[in-house]
Every structure is written in C-alpha cells, then in structure tokens.
mmCIF file of N, CA and C in Angstrom:
data_model
loop_
_atom_site.group_PDB
_atom_site.id
_atom_site.type_symbol
_atom_site.label_atom_id
_atom_site.label_comp_id
_atom_site.label_asym_id
_atom_site.label_seq_id
_atom_site.Cartn_x
_atom_site.Cartn_y
_atom_site.Cartn_z
ATOM 1 N N MET A 21 -49.455 51.529 4.311
ATOM 2 C CA MET A 21 -49.260 50.367 5.137
ATOM 3 C C MET A 21 -47.916 49.925 4.926
ATOM 4 N N ASP A 22 -47.074 49.980 5.819
ATOM 5 C CA ASP A 22 -45.600 49.393 5.666
ATOM 6 C C ASP A 22 -45.719 47.829 5.711
ATOM 7 N N ILE A 23 -44.978 47.230 4.803
ATOM 8 C CA ILE A 23 -45.116 45.777 4.624
ATOM 9 C C ILE A 23 -43.991 44.993 5.355
ATOM 10 N N TYR A 24 -44.363 43.757 5.813
ATOM 11 C CA TYR A 24 -43.435 42.781 6.339
ATOM 12 C C TYR A 24 -42.707 43.432 7.488
ATOM 13 N N ASP A 25 -42.098 42.511 8.246
ATOM 14 C CA ASP A 25 -41.183 42.938 9.361
ATOM 15 C C ASP A 25 -39.727 42.807 8.861
ATOM 16 N N LYS A 26 -38.798 43.446 9.532
ATOM 17 C CA LYS A 26 -37.445 43.523 9.049
ATOM 18 C C LYS A 26 -36.790 42.090 8.851
ATOM 19 N N ASN A 27 -37.319 41.094 9.585
ATOM 20 C CA ASN A 27 -36.730 39.792 9.469
ATOM 21 C C ASN A 27 -37.278 38.812 8.379
ATOM 22 N N SER A 28 -38.381 39.267 7.820
ATOM 23 C CA SER A 28 -39.019 38.523 6.729
ATOM 24 C C SER A 28 -38.882 39.107 5.430
ATOM 25 N N ASP A 29 -38.185 40.235 5.272
ATOM 26 C CA ASP A 29 -38.095 40.904 3.959
ATOM 27 C C ASP A 29 -36.660 41.392 3.637
ATOM 28 N N PRO A 30 -35.947 40.364 3.124
ATOM 29 C CA PRO A 30 -34.612 40.616 2.705
ATOM 30 C C PRO A 30 -34.355 41.824 1.750
ATOM 31 N N PHE A 31 -35.208 42.002 0.746
ATOM 32 C CA PHE A 31 -35.139 43.142 -0.159
ATOM 33 C C PHE A 31 -35.138 44.449 0.568
ATOM 34 N N LYS A 32 -36.158 44.560 1.442
ATOM 35 C CA LYS A 32 -36.181 45.770 2.324
ATOM 36 C C LYS A 32 -34.996 45.941 3.198
ATOM 37 N N GLN A 33 -34.464 44.890 3.850
ATOM 38 C CA GLN A 33 -33.207 44.972 4.594
ATOM 39 C C GLN A 33 -32.050 45.456 3.787
ATOM 40 N N ILE A 34 -31.991 44.974 2.452
ATOM 41 C CA ILE A 34 -30.859 45.376 1.728
ATOM 42 C C ILE A 34 -30.937 46.981 1.426
ATOM 43 N N ILE A 35 -32.185 47.359 1.108
ATOM 44 C CA ILE A 35 -32.308 48.795 0.765
ATOM 45 C C ILE A 35 -32.170 49.639 1.980
ATOM 46 N N LYS A 36 -32.699 49.259 3.113
ATOM 47 C CA LYS A 36 -32.614 50.057 4.331
ATOM 48 C C LYS A 36 -31.179 50.060 4.827
ATOM 49 N N GLY A 37 -30.488 48.855 4.735
ATOM 50 C CA GLY A 37 -28.997 48.828 5.074
ATOM 51 C C GLY A 37 -28.167 49.717 4.175
ATOM 52 N N PHE A 38 -28.440 49.728 2.877
ATOM 53 C CA PHE A 38 -27.675 50.667 2.053
ATOM 54 C C PHE A 38 -27.854 52.028 2.395
ATOM 55 N N CYS A 39 -29.066 52.371 2.857
ATOM 56 C CA CYS A 39 -29.380 53.780 3.301
ATOM 57 C C CYS A 39 -28.504 54.168 4.508
ATOM 58 N N LYS A 40 -28.540 53.280 5.459
ATOM 59 C CA LYS A 40 -27.751 53.542 6.682
ATOM 60 C C LYS A 40 -26.308 53.697 6.381
ATOM 61 N N ARG A 41 -25.758 52.739 5.699
ATOM 62 C CA ARG A 41 -24.196 52.871 5.286
ATOM 63 C C ARG A 41 -23.866 54.114 4.552
ATOM 64 N N ASN A 42 -24.936 54.687 3.845
ATOM 65 C CA ASN A 42 -24.595 55.836 3.044
ATOM 66 C C ASN A 42 -25.177 57.178 3.718
ATOM 67 N N ASN A 43 -25.482 57.103 4.968
ATOM 68 C CA ASN A 43 -25.976 58.227 5.673
ATOM 69 C C ASN A 43 -27.255 58.878 5.098
ATOM 70 N N ILE A 44 -28.104 57.998 4.518
ATOM 71 C CA ILE A 44 -29.449 58.343 4.151
ATOM 72 C C ILE A 44 -30.400 57.907 5.007
ATOM 73 N N SER A 45 -31.437 58.590 5.416
ATOM 74 C CA SER A 45 -32.400 58.230 6.309
ATOM 75 C C SER A 45 -33.028 56.895 5.837
ATOM 76 N N PRO A 46 -33.062 55.921 6.679
ATOM 77 C CA PRO A 46 -33.662 54.666 6.287
ATOM 78 C C PRO A 46 -35.241 54.658 6.115
ATOM 79 N N GLN A 47 -35.737 55.794 6.591
ATOM 80 C CA GLN A 47 -37.262 56.022 6.248
ATOM 81 C C GLN A 47 -37.520 56.717 4.835
ATOM 82 N N LYS A 48 -36.425 57.122 4.230
ATOM 83 C CA LYS A 48 -36.704 57.621 2.831
ATOM 84 C C LYS A 48 -37.280 56.683 1.938
ATOM 85 N N PRO A 49 -36.936 55.534 1.801
ATOM 86 C CA PRO A 49 -37.634 54.632 0.963
ATOM 87 C C PRO A 49 -38.778 54.095 1.709
ATOM 88 N N ARG A 50 -40.078 54.236 1.176
ATOM 89 C CA ARG A 50 -41.276 53.663 1.794
ATOM 90 C C ARG A 50 -41.718 52.437 1.067
ATOM 91 N N PHE A 51 -42.027 51.332 1.682
ATOM 92 C CA PHE A 51 -42.477 50.138 1.022
ATOM 93 C C PHE A 51 -44.030 50.023 1.420
ATOM 94 N N ASP A 52 -44.806 49.881 0.393
ATOM 95 C CA ASP A 52 -46.292 49.627 0.614
ATOM 96 C C ASP A 52 -46.735 48.562 -0.311
ATOM 97 N N ILE A 53 -47.936 48.017 0.123
ATOM 98 C CA ILE A 53 -48.494 46.978 -0.764
ATOM 99 C C ILE A 53 -49.785 47.779 -1.255
ATOM 100 N N ILE A 54 -50.020 47.820 -2.486
ATOM 101 C CA ILE A 54 -51.223 48.368 -3.088
ATOM 102 C C ILE A 54 -51.728 47.234 -4.058
ATOM 103 N N GLU A 55 -52.964 46.647 -3.643
ATOM 104 C CA GLU A 55 -53.481 45.480 -4.295
ATOM 105 C C GLU A 55 -52.421 44.420 -4.424
ATOM 106 N N ASN A 56 -51.979 44.072 -5.640
ATOM 107 C CA ASN A 56 -51.114 42.950 -5.742
ATOM 108 C C ASN A 56 -49.659 43.582 -6.190
ATOM 109 N N THR A 57 -49.434 44.737 -5.816
ATOM 110 C CA THR A 57 -48.186 45.436 -6.225
ATOM 111 C C THR A 57 -47.398 45.936 -4.960
ATOM 112 N N VAL A 58 -46.138 45.863 -5.014
ATOM 113 C CA VAL A 58 -45.271 46.377 -3.942
ATOM 114 C C VAL A 58 -44.762 47.687 -4.549
ATOM 115 N N ALA A 59 -45.074 48.825 -3.835
ATOM 116 C CA ALA A 59 -44.595 50.080 -4.300
ATOM 117 C C ALA A 59 -43.517 50.671 -3.274
ATOM 118 N N ILE A 60 -42.321 50.997 -3.926
ATOM 119 C CA ILE A 60 -41.208 51.441 -3.142
ATOM 120 C C ILE A 60 -41.121 52.993 -3.586
ATOM 121 N N SER A 61 -41.447 53.891 -2.664
ATOM 122 C CA SER A 61 -41.543 55.341 -3.061
ATOM 123 C C SER A 61 -40.544 56.102 -2.183
ATOM 124 N N MET A 62 -40.035 57.131 -2.812
ATOM 125 C CA MET A 62 -39.037 58.060 -2.183
ATOM 126 C C MET A 62 -39.582 59.505 -2.361
ATOM 127 N N LYS A 63 -39.504 60.327 -1.401
ATOM 128 C CA LYS A 63 -39.829 61.728 -1.549
ATOM 129 C C LYS A 63 -38.677 62.512 -1.993
ATOM 130 N N ASN A 64 -38.917 63.309 -3.020
ATOM 131 C CA ASN A 64 -37.793 64.103 -3.574
ATOM 132 C C ASN A 64 -37.800 65.534 -2.890
ATOM 133 N N HIS A 65 -36.573 65.898 -2.499
ATOM 134 C CA HIS A 65 -36.363 67.240 -1.765
ATOM 135 C C HIS A 65 -35.706 68.248 -2.695
ATOM 136 N N LEU A 66 -35.475 67.967 -3.900
ATOM 137 C CA LEU A 66 -34.780 68.925 -4.713
ATOM 138 C C LEU A 66 -35.819 69.639 -5.500
ATOM 139 N N LYS A 67 -35.676 70.978 -5.701
ATOM 140 C CA LYS A 67 -36.564 71.832 -6.513
ATOM 141 C C LYS A 67 -36.459 71.531 -7.967
ATOM 142 N N ASP A 68 -35.309 71.320 -8.457
ATOM 143 C CA ASP A 68 -35.077 70.960 -9.900
ATOM 144 C C ASP A 68 -34.361 69.743 -9.952
ATOM 145 N N GLY A 69 -35.065 68.790 -10.621
ATOM 146 C CA GLY A 69 -34.502 67.416 -10.828
ATOM 147 C C GLY A 69 -34.791 66.501 -9.608
ATOM 148 N N ILE A 70 -33.934 65.428 -9.592
ATOM 149 C CA ILE A 70 -34.141 64.351 -8.577
ATOM 150 C C ILE A 70 -32.943 64.479 -7.563
ATOM 151 N N ASP A 71 -33.254 64.502 -6.272
ATOM 152 C CA ASP A 71 -32.043 64.614 -5.338
ATOM 153 C C ASP A 71 -31.143 63.338 -5.355
ATOM 154 N N LEU A 72 -29.866 63.472 -4.903
ATOM 155 C CA LEU A 72 -28.910 62.423 -4.975
ATOM 156 C C LEU A 72 -29.299 61.325 -4.222
ATOM 157 N N GLU A 73 -30.064 61.342 -3.135
ATOM 158 C CA GLU A 73 -30.411 60.319 -2.243
ATOM 159 C C GLU A 73 -31.374 59.471 -3.074
ATOM 160 N N CYS A 74 -32.342 59.992 -3.637
ATOM 161 C CA CYS A 74 -33.393 59.250 -4.521
ATOM 162 C C CYS A 74 -32.533 58.523 -5.573
ATOM 163 N N PHE A 75 -31.663 59.189 -6.233
ATOM 164 C CA PHE A 75 -30.915 58.589 -7.300
ATOM 165 C C PHE A 75 -30.183 57.412 -6.840
ATOM 166 N N LYS A 76 -29.499 57.528 -5.755
ATOM 167 C CA LYS A 76 -28.579 56.465 -5.194
ATOM 168 C C LYS A 76 -29.523 55.222 -4.863
ATOM 169 N N ILE A 77 -30.710 55.438 -4.231
ATOM 170 C CA ILE A 77 -31.590 54.350 -3.853
ATOM 171 C C ILE A 77 -32.148 53.741 -5.048
ATOM 172 N N LEU A 78 -32.587 54.454 -6.052
ATOM 173 C CA LEU A 78 -33.120 53.932 -7.354
ATOM 174 C C LEU A 78 -31.967 53.044 -8.064
ATOM 175 N N ASN A 79 -30.774 53.640 -7.964
ATOM 176 C CA ASN A 79 -29.681 52.749 -8.694
ATOM 177 C C ASN A 79 -29.497 51.507 -7.881
ATOM 178 N N VAL A 80 -29.588 51.338 -6.681
ATOM 179 C CA VAL A 80 -29.479 50.050 -5.962
ATOM 180 C C VAL A 80 -30.508 49.173 -6.312
ATOM 181 N N ILE A 81 -31.808 49.684 -6.371
ATOM 182 C CA ILE A 81 -32.908 48.970 -6.710
ATOM 183 C C ILE A 81 -32.843 48.283 -8.086
ATOM 184 N N TYR A 82 -32.387 49.122 -8.957
ATOM 185 C CA TYR A 82 -32.174 48.609 -10.414
ATOM 186 C C TYR A 82 -31.090 47.621 -10.508
ATOM 187 N N GLN A 83 -30.061 47.876 -9.704
ATOM 188 C CA GLN A 83 -28.857 46.782 -9.822
ATOM 189 C C GLN A 83 -29.362 45.499 -9.274
ATOM 190 N N ILE A 84 -30.277 45.417 -8.415
ATOM 191 C CA ILE A 84 -30.851 44.159 -7.817
ATOM 192 C C ILE A 84 -31.844 43.551 -8.747
ATOM 193 N N ILE A 85 -32.793 44.236 -9.206
ATOM 194 C CA ILE A 85 -33.854 43.743 -9.985
ATOM 195 C C ILE A 85 -33.556 43.590 -11.458
ATOM 196 N N GLY A 86 -32.713 44.499 -11.996
ATOM 197 C CA GLY A 86 -32.381 44.407 -13.395
ATOM 198 C C GLY A 86 -31.717 43.130 -13.915
ATOM 199 N N PRO A 87 -30.695 42.639 -13.359
ATOM 200 C CA PRO A 87 -30.049 41.395 -13.803
ATOM 201 C C PRO A 87 -30.971 40.126 -13.613
ATOM 202 N N LEU A 88 -31.923 40.245 -12.545
ATOM 203 C CA LEU A 88 -32.733 39.066 -12.309
ATOM 204 C C LEU A 88 -34.007 39.071 -13.367
ATOM 205 N N GLY A 89 -34.121 40.092 -14.178
ATOM 206 C CA GLY A 89 -35.209 40.214 -15.035
ATOM 207 C C GLY A 89 -36.628 40.489 -14.515
ATOM 208 N N ILE A 90 -36.574 41.020 -13.222
ATOM 209 C CA ILE A 90 -37.867 41.287 -12.500
ATOM 210 C C ILE A 90 -38.409 42.527 -13.200
ATOM 211 N N LYS A 91 -39.599 42.414 -13.634
ATOM 212 C CA LYS A 91 -40.339 43.600 -14.374
ATOM 213 C C LYS A 91 -40.659 44.642 -13.321
ATOM 214 N N PHE A 92 -40.725 45.888 -13.786
ATOM 215 C CA PHE A 92 -41.035 46.972 -12.746
ATOM 216 C C PHE A 92 -41.579 48.129 -13.574
ATOM 217 N N THR A 93 -42.233 49.019 -12.929
ATOM 218 C CA THR A 93 -42.572 50.261 -13.475
ATOM 219 C C THR A 93 -42.027 51.340 -12.585
ATOM 220 N N GLN A 94 -41.842 52.508 -13.169
ATOM 221 C CA GLN A 94 -41.275 53.724 -12.448
ATOM 222 C C GLN A 94 -42.264 54.843 -12.675
ATOM 223 N N GLN A 95 -42.620 55.497 -11.645
ATOM 224 C CA GLN A 95 -43.547 56.632 -11.815
ATOM 225 C C GLN A 95 -43.065 57.863 -11.082
ATOM 226 N N LEU A 96 -43.038 59.015 -11.724
ATOM 227 C CA LEU A 96 -42.635 60.265 -11.202
ATOM 228 C C LEU A 96 -44.014 60.963 -10.834
ATOM 229 N N THR A 97 -44.163 61.399 -9.664
ATOM 230 C CA THR A 97 -45.353 62.197 -9.268
ATOM 231 C C THR A 97 -44.927 63.602 -9.074
ATOM 232 N N CYS A 98 -45.608 64.477 -9.807
ATOM 233 C CA CYS A 98 -45.159 65.939 -9.789
ATOM 234 C C CYS A 98 -46.151 66.707 -8.886
ATOM 235 N N PHE A 99 -45.748 67.798 -8.430
ATOM 236 C CA PHE A 99 -46.637 68.694 -7.680
ATOM 237 C C PHE A 99 -47.630 69.247 -8.676
ATOM 238 N N SER A 100 -48.839 69.474 -8.356
ATOM 239 C CA SER A 100 -49.900 70.011 -9.227
ATOM 240 C C SER A 100 -49.532 71.287 -9.866
ATOM 241 N N ASN A 101 -49.826 71.458 -11.153
ATOM 242 C CA ASN A 101 -49.516 72.679 -11.877
ATOM 243 C C ASN A 101 -48.020 72.946 -11.954
ATOM 244 N N SER A 102 -47.171 71.935 -11.818
ATOM 245 C CA SER A 102 -45.726 72.128 -11.849
ATOM 246 C C SER A 102 -44.989 70.935 -12.479
ATOM 247 N N GLU A 103 -43.820 71.150 -12.931
ATOM 248 C CA GLU A 103 -42.998 70.026 -13.473
ATOM 249 C C GLU A 103 -41.977 69.500 -12.335
ATOM 250 N N ARG A 104 -42.136 70.172 -11.129
ATOM 251 C CA ARG A 104 -41.277 69.737 -9.981
ATOM 252 C C ARG A 104 -41.734 68.355 -9.524
ATOM 253 N N VAL A 105 -40.665 67.495 -9.402
ATOM 254 C CA VAL A 105 -40.969 66.083 -8.961
ATOM 255 C C VAL A 105 -41.207 65.960 -7.438
ATOM 256 N N ASP A 106 -42.355 65.484 -7.065
ATOM 257 C CA ASP A 106 -42.603 65.318 -5.524
ATOM 258 C C ASP A 106 -42.008 63.987 -5.011
ATOM 259 N N ARG A 107 -42.277 62.884 -5.874
ATOM 260 C CA ARG A 107 -42.085 61.533 -5.371
ATOM 261 C C ARG A 107 -41.666 60.610 -6.576
ATOM 262 N N VAL A 108 -40.718 59.695 -6.348
ATOM 263 C CA VAL A 108 -40.451 58.662 -7.358
ATOM 264 C C VAL A 108 -40.922 57.435 -6.739
ATOM 265 N N THR A 109 -41.547 56.518 -7.604
ATOM 266 C CA THR A 109 -42.071 55.292 -7.081
ATOM 267 C C THR A 109 -41.688 54.134 -8.061
ATOM 268 N N VAL A 110 -41.164 53.081 -7.614
ATOM 269 C CA VAL A 110 -40.861 51.838 -8.314
ATOM 270 C C VAL A 110 -41.855 50.851 -7.848
ATOM 271 N N SER A 111 -42.473 50.169 -8.833
ATOM 272 C CA SER A 111 -43.595 49.259 -8.544
ATOM 273 C C SER A 111 -43.206 47.925 -9.074
ATOM 274 N N LEU A 112 -43.441 46.805 -8.331
ATOM 275 C CA LEU A 112 -43.119 45.428 -8.776
ATOM 276 C C LEU A 112 -44.408 44.504 -8.425
ATOM 277 N N LYS A 113 -44.543 43.539 -9.170
ATOM 278 C CA LYS A 113 -45.628 42.669 -8.814
ATOM 279 C C LYS A 113 -45.211 42.003 -7.456
ATOM 280 N N LYS A 114 -46.301 41.844 -6.566
ATOM 281 C CA LYS A 114 -46.049 41.343 -5.338
ATOM 282 C C LYS A 114 -45.558 39.841 -5.375
ATOM 283 N N GLU A 115 -46.024 39.115 -6.394
ATOM 284 C CA GLU A 115 -45.401 37.753 -6.493
ATOM 285 C C GLU A 115 -43.960 37.731 -6.807
ATOM 286 N N ASP A 116 -43.534 38.539 -7.703
ATOM 287 C CA ASP A 116 -42.119 38.657 -8.104
ATOM 288 C C ASP A 116 -41.244 39.126 -6.854
ATOM 289 N N TYR A 117 -41.860 40.014 -6.093
ATOM 290 C CA TYR A 117 -41.117 40.602 -4.900
ATOM 291 C C TYR A 117 -41.014 39.434 -3.851
ATOM 292 N N ASP A 118 -42.116 38.808 -3.619
ATOM 293 C CA ASP A 118 -42.023 37.606 -2.690
ATOM 294 C C ASP A 118 -41.093 36.481 -3.163
ATOM 295 N N ALA A 119 -41.068 36.212 -4.538
ATOM 296 C CA ALA A 119 -40.211 35.139 -5.035
ATOM 297 C C ALA A 119 -38.688 35.625 -4.818
ATOM 298 N N PHE A 120 -38.415 36.863 -5.056
ATOM 299 C CA PHE A 120 -37.117 37.404 -4.786
ATOM 300 C C PHE A 120 -36.709 37.105 -3.319
ATOM 301 N N ASN A 121 -37.632 37.406 -2.358
ATOM 302 C CA ASN A 121 -37.310 37.369 -0.948
ATOM 303 C C ASN A 121 -37.203 35.884 -0.551
ATOM 304 N N ILE A 122 -37.914 34.946 -1.134
ATOM 305 C CA ILE A 122 -37.765 33.525 -0.819
ATOM 306 C C ILE A 122 -36.326 33.063 -1.308
ATOM 307 N N ARG A 123 -36.080 33.489 -2.565
ATOM 308 C CA ARG A 123 -34.688 33.122 -3.113
ATOM 309 C C ARG A 123 -33.617 33.560 -2.294
ATOM 310 N N MET A 124 -33.793 34.775 -1.716
ATOM 311 C CA MET A 124 -32.624 35.320 -0.867
ATOM 312 C C MET A 124 -32.408 34.532 0.502
ATOM 313 N N LYS A 125 -33.695 34.156 0.994
ATOM 314 C CA LYS A 125 -33.700 33.414 2.162
ATOM 315 C C LYS A 125 -33.117 31.988 1.878
ATOM 316 N N ASP A 126 -33.563 31.279 0.938
ATOM 317 C CA ASP A 126 -32.993 29.952 0.582
ATOM 318 C C ASP A 126 -31.658 29.936 0.300
ATOM 319 N N ASN A 127 -30.992 30.967 -0.269
ATOM 320 C CA ASN A 127 -29.673 31.009 -0.552
ATOM 321 C C ASN A 127 -28.744 31.466 0.637
ATOM 322 N N GLY A 128 -29.417 31.907 1.710
ATOM 323 C CA GLY A 128 -28.781 32.319 2.911
ATOM 324 C C GLY A 128 -28.073 33.605 2.695
ATOM 325 N N SER A 129 -28.562 34.488 1.652
ATOM 326 C CA SER A 129 -27.818 35.681 1.284
ATOM 327 C C SER A 129 -28.157 36.745 2.385
ATOM 328 N N ILE A 130 -29.268 36.553 3.056
ATOM 329 C CA ILE A 130 -29.600 37.537 4.125
ATOM 330 C C ILE A 130 -29.646 36.835 5.505
#
C-alpha cells in the first residue's frame, strides 16, 4: 500500500524529487505502512553489492534523518540460498515520520 498523497508527504516529495533530478526512476523508492512503521524500500539491480541508485537514495535518507536523531532500522533482503541483495529497506516509526512531515509543513520547507 503506497502511503499519503504527494501533497501531504514532504519526506516522500524530497526523495522522489531527488530521484527525478538525478535521473533515477521516482518509482525506485517504495513507501509503505506496515503496522506502525513506515518502510522505504528499494529494489537492487546489481548482482554483486548494492547498485549506485540505491546507495544515492539511502545516502539522502540518512542525511535527512541522521541529524534529526530519528531512529531507523535498515534491512537487506537477499535472494534465497544466495548472498545477492534483492532489496534494501529503511524503516522508521510512523509517529516519527509523521512528526517530521508536520515540522516540514510548519516551517514551510516544502
């Protein structure tokens, strides 16, 4: 389930806008709500390691949430019986994600 619309989700707008400016498909990062968690996942297309597009998107996410002290988890999902990475997912508490979006709207940053 894709969350929020583009007008009510500044975080998603930032990430999708970054993708467009860097010639990365804006569909690459997928935003989902799973219980009380927002999961941002990206499909990896490289056979060995993490593709550069995933790395760039992860870097932007960490640059946003790191300085704000927002706690997150990162999960690598591998293909079965393999060490090849299928997907990278960053998860945040939904309340932290919503608080960030409210702060961005209140500051007029988006």
